[in-house]
Amino acid sequence: MSRPALETEIVDRAVRDRTVALFRERRIVLPTLSELAHPDTIPAKAVDALASVDPDAPAPLNLFRVHWHNGSDRRSRVAIPDHVVLPSALTGVASPIIVAFGNRFPMIRAHKVLAAYGCLVPRLMTGQFDPTRHRAVWPSTGNYCRGGVAISRILGCRGVAVLPEGMSEERFDWLGKWVAYPGDIIRTVGTESSVKEIYDKCAELDADPGNVIFNQFSEFANHLIHLHVTGPALERVFHAVRETSPALRLAAFVSASGSAGTLGAGDYLKDQHGAQIVAAEALECPTMLYNGFGEHNIQGIGDKHIPYIHNVINTDVAVAVSDRATDELNVVFNTAAGRSALAARGVAEEVIAALPHFGFSSICNVIAAIKTAKRLGFGKDDAIVTVATDGAELYATEVDKAVAKRFSGVFDRDAAERSLDQHLLGAGIEHTLHLFPLDRDRIFNLGYFTWVEQQGVPLPDFERRRSQAFWRDLRPAIPVWDELIRAFNADTGVTLGS
């Protein structure tokens, strides 16, 4: 599978020139990565023009909404990303758990559209991808491929989604409306944890020179975009919460592994605040914890391997969460019986109203945060920050499935109480490992079998990722890409609002 280097120079001027002509014709202006990190720097003309643009439309101006600062209407912009602080009445721990909402992002209602933009645009700027000739192939377990298809369509190229056939119906319904051809949705065998099957299909597609694979699990731009954009956004959320609790410290950042892109935000938060980085996975497929395998339903966190862009040596805690917990709590958070049980426990109405913004991986992140707080002995001044990658709107059809599978077809107030007691208040420190150097090396080494033996990465390239100097040396690519974007926009001659 192709893994192009992080090019920071134009490698094919003719390809870039064709892209400039295409974008001139389609009236496309690209936001810089730093404008997405700091949306208050987005030009006023773009902000004014966005007022009339549907956030779910394939409109070029929606590229200027690919950030964390969209309001609840997904049209307006807010100074502090939308979030909720989960209280101890819900979590059972004294530590505030702060959750930023990813379903404010445009087109796909998930933050993976940011990763797709961050992976495609540098290839366009450097002439590595020709939108007039290439198909962009997006391997994923759901949200990243939707983000890739959305960005591809806006930028005038064909996007191909490769994802397991067992993903939620809502994902496939969305893709059916956005792809150029039905055949651009490729369903691979398996479910959430069947990542190798996705790789195998991409290896077939990669044999065609007209296809370019944007493998989120090995694209370092995925890591960088979250370090540069998501990290500062979460920092702003933390600072806003700390205004009313001055003693608060940012103790940990939690994210389910998935592609490990979002974990890049943890590198930023560790640098700035000393936060512990916590990587979560499914208990039914405990790859990091036990070198294990299996199937699970925490959609959005593919397993059975260690992503190439996971900075394992900088990770502090690994924790596993059962899909029984995420299945059941998805029902609790999105039914009248569940909301009634929450209200009876003294959970504030505004918190209850925020819980439908949590999809499966979001619930996983919250449980992992609770387990981390207990394992590390955090107290009331130790804040844990995490993300809700997507919302429950992507899993509406999963509620009835979970009621049938987990509750024998009957879900009522008593069932809700049992689920809350078991999965939130009763979440313990089992399957939670505070990582020491030997643990980190073990997890890092496990990646050898995927990336060196299966995917053909040269061993020296694999090994150099152990050093933190390697990861720091990636970061200067961001300002260079921004300069390339500015120069590209100048060459198209397109102005905002035109």
XYZ file of N, CA and C in Angstrom, residues 144-306:
489
model
N -14.345 8.301 8.360
C -13.265 8.859 7.545
C -13.576 8.723 6.062
N -14.129 7.584 5.657
C -14.436 7.437 4.232
C -15.569 8.380 3.828
N -16.487 8.657 4.729
C -17.532 9.635 4.410
C -16.914 11.026 4.282
N -15.997 11.353 5.197
C -15.304 12.634 5.082
C -14.517 12.728 3.795
N -13.856 11.634 3.418
C -13.096 11.631 2.178
C -13.961 11.805 0.956
N -15.108 11.137 0.936
C -16.032 11.288 -0.185
C -16.552 12.716 -0.266
N -16.854 13.315 0.889
C -17.354 14.695 0.899
C -16.302 15.671 0.376
N -15.078 15.566 0.886
C -14.017 16.472 0.446
C -13.708 16.239 -1.032
N -13.685 14.989 -1.467
C -13.415 14.684 -2.878
C -14.451 15.329 -3.779
N -15.713 15.191 -3.414
C -16.776 15.743 -4.260
C -16.654 17.255 -4.361
N -16.394 17.909 -3.254
C -16.260 19.370 -3.270
C -15.086 19.798 -4.153
N -13.999 19.013 -4.112
C -12.786 19.394 -4.832
C -12.738 18.837 -6.248
N -13.829 18.245 -6.695
C -13.933 17.891 -8.105
C -13.275 16.595 -8.521
N -13.097 15.653 -7.591
C -12.537 14.354 -7.953
C -13.439 13.244 -7.429
N -13.225 12.042 -7.925
C -14.019 10.901 -7.473
C -13.457 10.361 -6.170
N -14.344 10.152 -5.216
C -13.961 9.549 -3.952
C -14.555 8.161 -3.852
N -13.750 7.198 -3.412
C -14.172 5.806 -3.275
C -14.116 5.422 -1.801
N -15.228 4.937 -1.272
C -15.301 4.521 0.124
C -15.093 3.014 0.223
N -14.175 2.604 1.072
C -13.940 1.183 1.342
C -14.202 0.971 2.825
N -15.213 0.186 3.160
C -15.578 -0.014 4.559
C -16.255 -1.365 4.754
N -16.247 -1.909 5.975
C -16.851 -3.215 6.220
C -18.361 -3.201 5.997
N -18.870 -4.301 5.512
C -20.294 -4.412 5.218
C -21.169 -4.363 6.464
N -20.587 -4.618 7.630
C -21.365 -4.657 8.857
C -21.544 -3.330 9.561
N -21.152 -2.224 8.938
C -21.296 -0.925 9.585
C -22.747 -0.465 9.552
N -23.057 0.605 10.294
C -24.447 1.031 10.470
C -25.093 1.429 9.144
N -26.387 1.201 9.060
C -27.133 1.529 7.845
C -27.030 3.014 7.508
N -26.967 3.854 8.543
C -26.904 5.295 8.321
C -25.666 5.690 7.518
N -24.548 5.010 7.747
C -23.337 5.309 6.996
C -23.541 5.034 5.502
N -24.106 3.875 5.210
C -24.305 3.506 3.809
C -25.366 4.384 3.146
N -26.387 4.768 3.901
C -27.407 5.662 3.333
C -26.774 6.988 2.932
N -25.910 7.524 3.795
C -25.239 8.785 3.482
C -24.358 8.627 2.249
N -23.562 7.583 2.212
C -22.656 7.375 1.084
C -23.413 7.258 -0.225
N -24.568 6.580 -0.186
C -25.351 6.420 -1.401
C -25.786 7.732 -2.017
N -25.892 8.781 -1.209
C -26.312 10.088 -1.707
C -25.126 10.954 -2.171
N -23.910 10.573 -1.790
C -22.769 11.439 -2.054
C -21.797 10.922 -3.103
N -21.717 9.617 -3.305
C -20.748 9.116 -4.279
C -21.228 9.384 -5.700
N -20.270 9.444 -6.628
C -20.597 9.698 -8.030
C -21.231 8.479 -8.685
N -20.790 7.286 -8.282
C -21.287 6.038 -8.868
C -21.498 5.029 -7.743
N -22.530 4.178 -7.840
C -22.768 3.173 -6.787
C -21.549 2.294 -6.530
N -20.784 2.006 -7.588
C -19.603 1.176 -7.428
C -18.485 1.810 -6.638
N -18.633 3.098 -6.312
C -17.624 3.772 -5.497
C -17.828 3.524 -4.005
N -18.815 2.704 -3.668
C -18.967 2.210 -2.300
C -18.560 0.739 -2.329
N -17.447 0.416 -1.695
C -16.931 -0.952 -1.702
C -17.075 -1.534 -0.300
N -17.894 -2.570 -0.187
C -18.149 -3.223 1.100
C -17.228 -4.429 1.237
N -16.416 -4.416 2.280
C -15.522 -5.538 2.531
C -16.141 -6.478 3.569
N -15.625 -7.672 3.635
C -16.156 -8.679 4.553
C -15.862 -8.272 5.993
N -16.856 -8.446 6.870
C -16.609 -8.258 8.291
C -17.310 -7.070 8.907
N -16.836 -6.720 10.087
C -17.423 -5.635 10.862
C -16.323 -4.675 11.297
N -16.567 -4.020 12.403
C -15.706 -2.940 12.871
C -14.233 -3.312 12.959
N -13.919 -4.495 13.438
C -12.516 -4.840 13.678
C -11.857 -5.543 12.499
N -12.539 -5.581 11.355
C -11.993 -6.279 10.185
C -11.193 -5.314 9.307
N -10.095 -4.810 9.847
C -9.310 -3.799 9.138
C -8.427 -4.426 8.059
N -7.872 -5.606 8.329
C -7.001 -6.217 7.325
C -7.749 -6.444 6.017
N -9.026 -6.781 6.095
C -9.815 -6.990 4.882
C -9.919 -5.702 4.064
N -9.963 -4.557 4.769
C -9.949 -3.268 4.083
C -8.604 -3.078 3.376
N -7.520 -3.380 4.076
C -6.189 -3.256 3.485
C -6.048 -4.138 2.247
N -6.569 -5.364 2.336
C -6.452 -6.287 1.203
C -7.158 -5.732 -0.031
N -8.330 -5.176 0.174
C -9.065 -4.578 -0.947
C -8.285 -3.377 -1.498
N -7.711 -2.563 -0.615
C -6.945 -1.412 -1.084
C -5.700 -1.839 -1.855
N -5.114 -2.974 -1.475
C -3.956 -3.474 -2.222
C -4.359 -3.814 -3.650
N -5.563 -4.365 -3.817
C -6.070 -4.632 -5.168
C -6.255 -3.328 -5.932
N -6.874 -2.359 -5.295
C -7.142 -1.081 -5.950
C -5.850 -0.332 -6.262
N -4.841 -0.508 -5.429
C -3.587 0.216 -5.605
C -2.828 -0.239 -6.847
N -3.195 -1.419 -7.369
C -2.548 -1.904 -8.595
C -2.922 -1.060 -9.811
N -4.018 -0.323 -9.708
C -4.461 0.574 -10.763
C -3.832 1.942 -10.523
N -2.986 2.435 -11.432
C -2.331 3.733 -11.211
C -3.301 4.904 -11.152
N -4.545 4.671 -11.533
C -5.543 5.732 -11.435
C -6.108 5.906 -10.046
N -5.764 4.990 -9.137
C -6.233 5.072 -7.760
C -5.114 5.547 -6.845
N -5.449 6.409 -5.913
C -4.511 6.827 -4.867
C -5.155 6.502 -3.528
N -4.454 5.720 -2.702
C -4.988 5.273 -1.424
C -4.639 6.283 -0.333
N -5.649 6.775 0.350
C -5.444 7.669 1.488
C -5.724 6.872 2.764
N -4.734 6.094 3.159
C -4.909 5.193 4.296
C -4.763 5.957 5.604
N -5.877 6.216 6.258
C -5.857 7.019 7.477
C -4.967 6.424 8.560
N -4.747 5.104 8.516
C -3.961 4.439 9.540
C -2.456 4.664 9.360
N -2.056 5.147 8.178
C -0.628 5.363 7.925
C -0.308 6.746 7.364
N -1.310 7.620 7.237
C -1.098 8.979 6.730
C -0.679 9.896 7.886
N 0.578 10.303 7.885
C 1.041 11.164 8.975
C 0.324 12.511 8.996
N -0.237 12.919 7.870
C -1.029 14.148 7.868
C -2.240 14.024 8.783
N -2.766 12.820 8.949
C -3.881 12.574 9.865
C -3.444 12.902 11.293
N -2.275 12.448 11.670
C -1.716 12.777 12.988
C -1.510 14.287 13.128
N -0.925 14.906 12.105
C -0.566 16.320 12.197
C -1.778 17.234 12.253
N -2.827 16.911 11.495
C -3.991 17.797 11.474
C -4.671 17.826 12.836
N -4.666 16.700 13.535
C -5.266 16.687 14.873
C -4.349 17.350 15.890
N -3.053 17.180 15.741
C -2.124 17.877 16.629
C -2.280 19.385 16.468
N -2.428 19.825 15.221
C -2.436 21.258 14.917
C -3.805 21.909 15.109
N -4.881 21.162 14.876
C -6.225 21.740 14.921
C -7.012 21.266 16.139
N -7.092 19.952 16.339
C -7.902 19.420 17.441
C -7.275 19.726 18.795
N -5.958 19.609 18.897
C -5.307 19.887 20.174
C -5.608 21.289 20.703
N -5.364 22.347 19.933
C -5.680 23.693 20.411
C -7.166 23.915 20.682
N -8.038 23.281 19.886
C -9.475 23.427 20.130
C -9.848 22.862 21.498
N -9.305 21.698 21.832
C -9.591 21.101 23.143
C -8.967 21.920 24.264
N -7.828 22.513 23.998
C -7.202 23.388 24.990
C -8.108 24.575 25.296
N -8.745 25.152 24.263
C -9.667 26.268 24.496
C -10.858 25.829 25.349
N -11.354 24.634 25.082
C -12.455 24.106 25.891
C -12.014 23.997 27.345
N -10.853 23.424 27.569
C -10.348 23.276 28.940
C -10.196 24.631 29.617
N -9.619 25.594 28.923
C -9.445 26.921 29.523
C -10.790 27.538 29.895
N -11.803 27.324 29.065
C -13.132 27.865 29.358
C -13.716 27.229 30.620
N -13.537 25.923 30.771
C -14.043 25.236 31.966
C -13.268 25.694 33.198
N -11.978 25.916 33.032
C -11.147 26.302 34.186
C -11.462 27.704 34.683
N -12.125 28.518 33.899
C -12.470 29.868 34.355
C -13.312 29.836 35.630
N -14.138 28.806 35.777
C -14.958 28.690 36.988
C -14.341 27.738 38.009
N -13.232 27.101 37.658
C -12.527 26.193 38.576
C -11.030 26.419 38.413
N -10.486 27.487 38.973
C -9.097 27.879 38.721
C -8.059 26.829 39.104
N -8.414 25.925 40.027
C -7.442 24.916 40.465
C -7.346 23.733 39.502
N -8.188 23.734 38.492
C -8.265 22.593 37.588
C -6.984 22.448 36.769
N -6.539 21.211 36.585
C -5.428 20.930 35.677
C -5.897 19.938 34.620
N -5.282 20.004 33.462
C -5.628 19.071 32.387
C -4.801 17.809 32.612
N -5.427 16.826 33.254
C -4.696 15.650 33.718
C -4.535 14.592 32.643
N -5.531 14.473 31.740
C -5.466 13.394 30.750
C -6.313 13.721 29.538
N -5.906 13.164 28.419
C -6.688 13.188 27.184
C -6.962 11.749 26.788
N -8.224 11.462 26.467
C -8.647 10.100 26.141
C -9.182 10.054 24.726
N -8.767 9.047 23.968
C -9.351 8.814 22.647
C -9.228 7.341 22.299
N -10.328 6.786 21.791
C -10.243 5.437 21.243
C -9.265 5.446 20.083
N -8.529 4.354 19.923
C -7.434 4.350 18.964
C -7.904 4.567 17.535
N -8.776 3.723 17.011
C -9.203 3.868 15.629
C -7.994 3.930 14.715
N -7.877 5.015 13.963
C -6.692 5.210 13.118
C -5.538 5.793 13.912
N -5.803 6.244 15.132
C -4.855 6.935 16.019
C -4.634 8.382 15.613
N -5.371 8.875 14.604
C -5.210 10.267 14.209
C -5.560 11.225 15.325
N -6.715 11.014 15.960
C -7.160 11.918 17.019
C -6.201 11.902 18.191
N -5.522 10.773 18.403
C -4.542 10.714 19.487
C -3.419 11.727 19.285
N -3.240 12.221 18.064
C -2.252 13.268 17.828
C -2.532 14.518 18.646
N -3.815 14.778 18.939
C -4.157 15.916 19.799
C -3.556 15.734 21.176
N -3.423 14.490 21.601
C -2.813 14.217 22.896
C -1.352 14.647 22.950
N -0.636 14.512 21.824
C 0.752 14.964 21.805
C 0.833 16.460 22.089
N -0.103 17.214 21.500
C -0.154 18.656 21.753
C -0.477 18.937 23.218
N -1.488 18.260 23.753
C -1.925 18.525 25.123
C -0.886 18.071 26.148
N -0.122 17.041 25.818
C 0.968 16.641 26.709
C 2.065 17.701 26.688
N 2.411 18.198 25.504
C 3.440 19.237 25.401
C 3.056 20.484 26.189
N 1.796 20.880 26.083
C 1.355 22.150 26.675
C 0.946 22.034 28.137
N 0.449 20.869 28.540
C -0.145 20.743 29.876
C 0.340 19.530 30.661
N 1.183 18.711 30.056
C 1.618 17.501 30.745
C 0.543 16.448 30.866
N -0.489 16.514 30.020
C -1.606 15.574 30.105
C -1.159 14.157 29.787
N -1.692 13.199 30.517
C -1.505 11.794 30.195
C -2.305 11.476 28.920
N -1.753 10.635 28.063
C -2.437 10.233 26.833
C -2.985 8.829 27.024
N -4.291 8.688 26.854
C -4.985 7.420 27.091
C -5.567 6.914 25.780
N -5.179 5.722 25.392
C -5.702 5.097 24.174
C -6.671 3.983 24.561
N -7.886 4.055 24.022
C -8.912 3.067 24.348
C -9.121 2.107 23.181
N -9.584 0.917 23.498
C -9.910 -0.088 22.499
C -11.072 -0.932 23.003
N -11.587 -1.820 22.157
C -12.702 -2.682 22.536
C -12.197 -3.887 23.319
N -12.868 -4.203 24.413
C -12.499 -5.374 25.198
C -12.636 -6.654 24.389
N -13.574 -6.654 23.451
C -13.772 -7.846 22.621
C -12.647 -8.034 21.594
N -11.806 -7.021 21.448
C -10.657 -7.105 20.528
C -9.488 -6.360 21.171
N -8.933 -6.888 22.277
C -7.969 -6.140 23.094
C -6.545 -6.232 22.555
N -6.292 -5.543 21.460
C -5.014 -5.655 20.768
C -3.870 -5.078 21.594
N -4.030 -3.865 22.090
C -2.962 -3.239 22.868
C -2.757 -3.937 24.204
N -3.841 -4.261 24.882
C -3.721 -4.810 26.226
C -3.192 -6.243 26.236
N -3.749 -7.077 25.364
C -3.466 -8.506 25.458
C -3.005 -9.141 24.145
N -2.665 -8.308 23.143
C -2.366 -8.832 21.813
C -3.519 -9.708 21.326
N -4.732 -9.306 21.695
C -5.905 -10.115 21.406
C -6.576 -9.766 20.097
N -7.675 -10.424 19.843
C -8.399 -10.284 18.584
C -9.870 -10.585 18.844
N -10.719 -10.297 17.849
C -12.143 -10.581 17.993
C -12.982 -9.562 17.258
N -14.302 -9.729 17.362
C -15.260 -8.835 16.723
C -15.940 -7.974 17.782
N -16.330 -6.755 17.401
C -17.032 -5.888 18.342
C -17.883 -4.896 17.570
N -18.650 -4.088 18.298
C -19.592 -3.168 17.656
C -19.361 -1.720 18.065
N -18.175 -1.385 18.545
C -17.901 0.026 18.857
C -17.461 0.679 17.549
N -18.426 1.038 16.751
C -18.157 1.492 15.393
C -17.346 2.785 15.411
N -16.252 2.766 14.641
C -15.359 3.910 14.578
C -13.976 3.642 15.124
N -13.757 2.435 15.691
C -12.423 2.146 16.243
C -11.956 0.787 15.730
N -11.462 0.737 14.510
C -10.964 -0.512 13.938
C -9.792 -1.061 14.732
N -9.675 -2.383 14.753
C -8.702 -3.020 15.627
C -7.890 -4.098 14.911
N -7.326 -4.998 15.723
C -6.488 -6.125 15.301
C -5.142 -5.664 14.740
N -4.790 -4.423 14.943
C -3.481 -3.959 14.532
C -3.174 -2.656 15.261
N -1.909 -2.237 15.187
C -1.486 -0.961 15.758
C -1.269 0.005 14.600
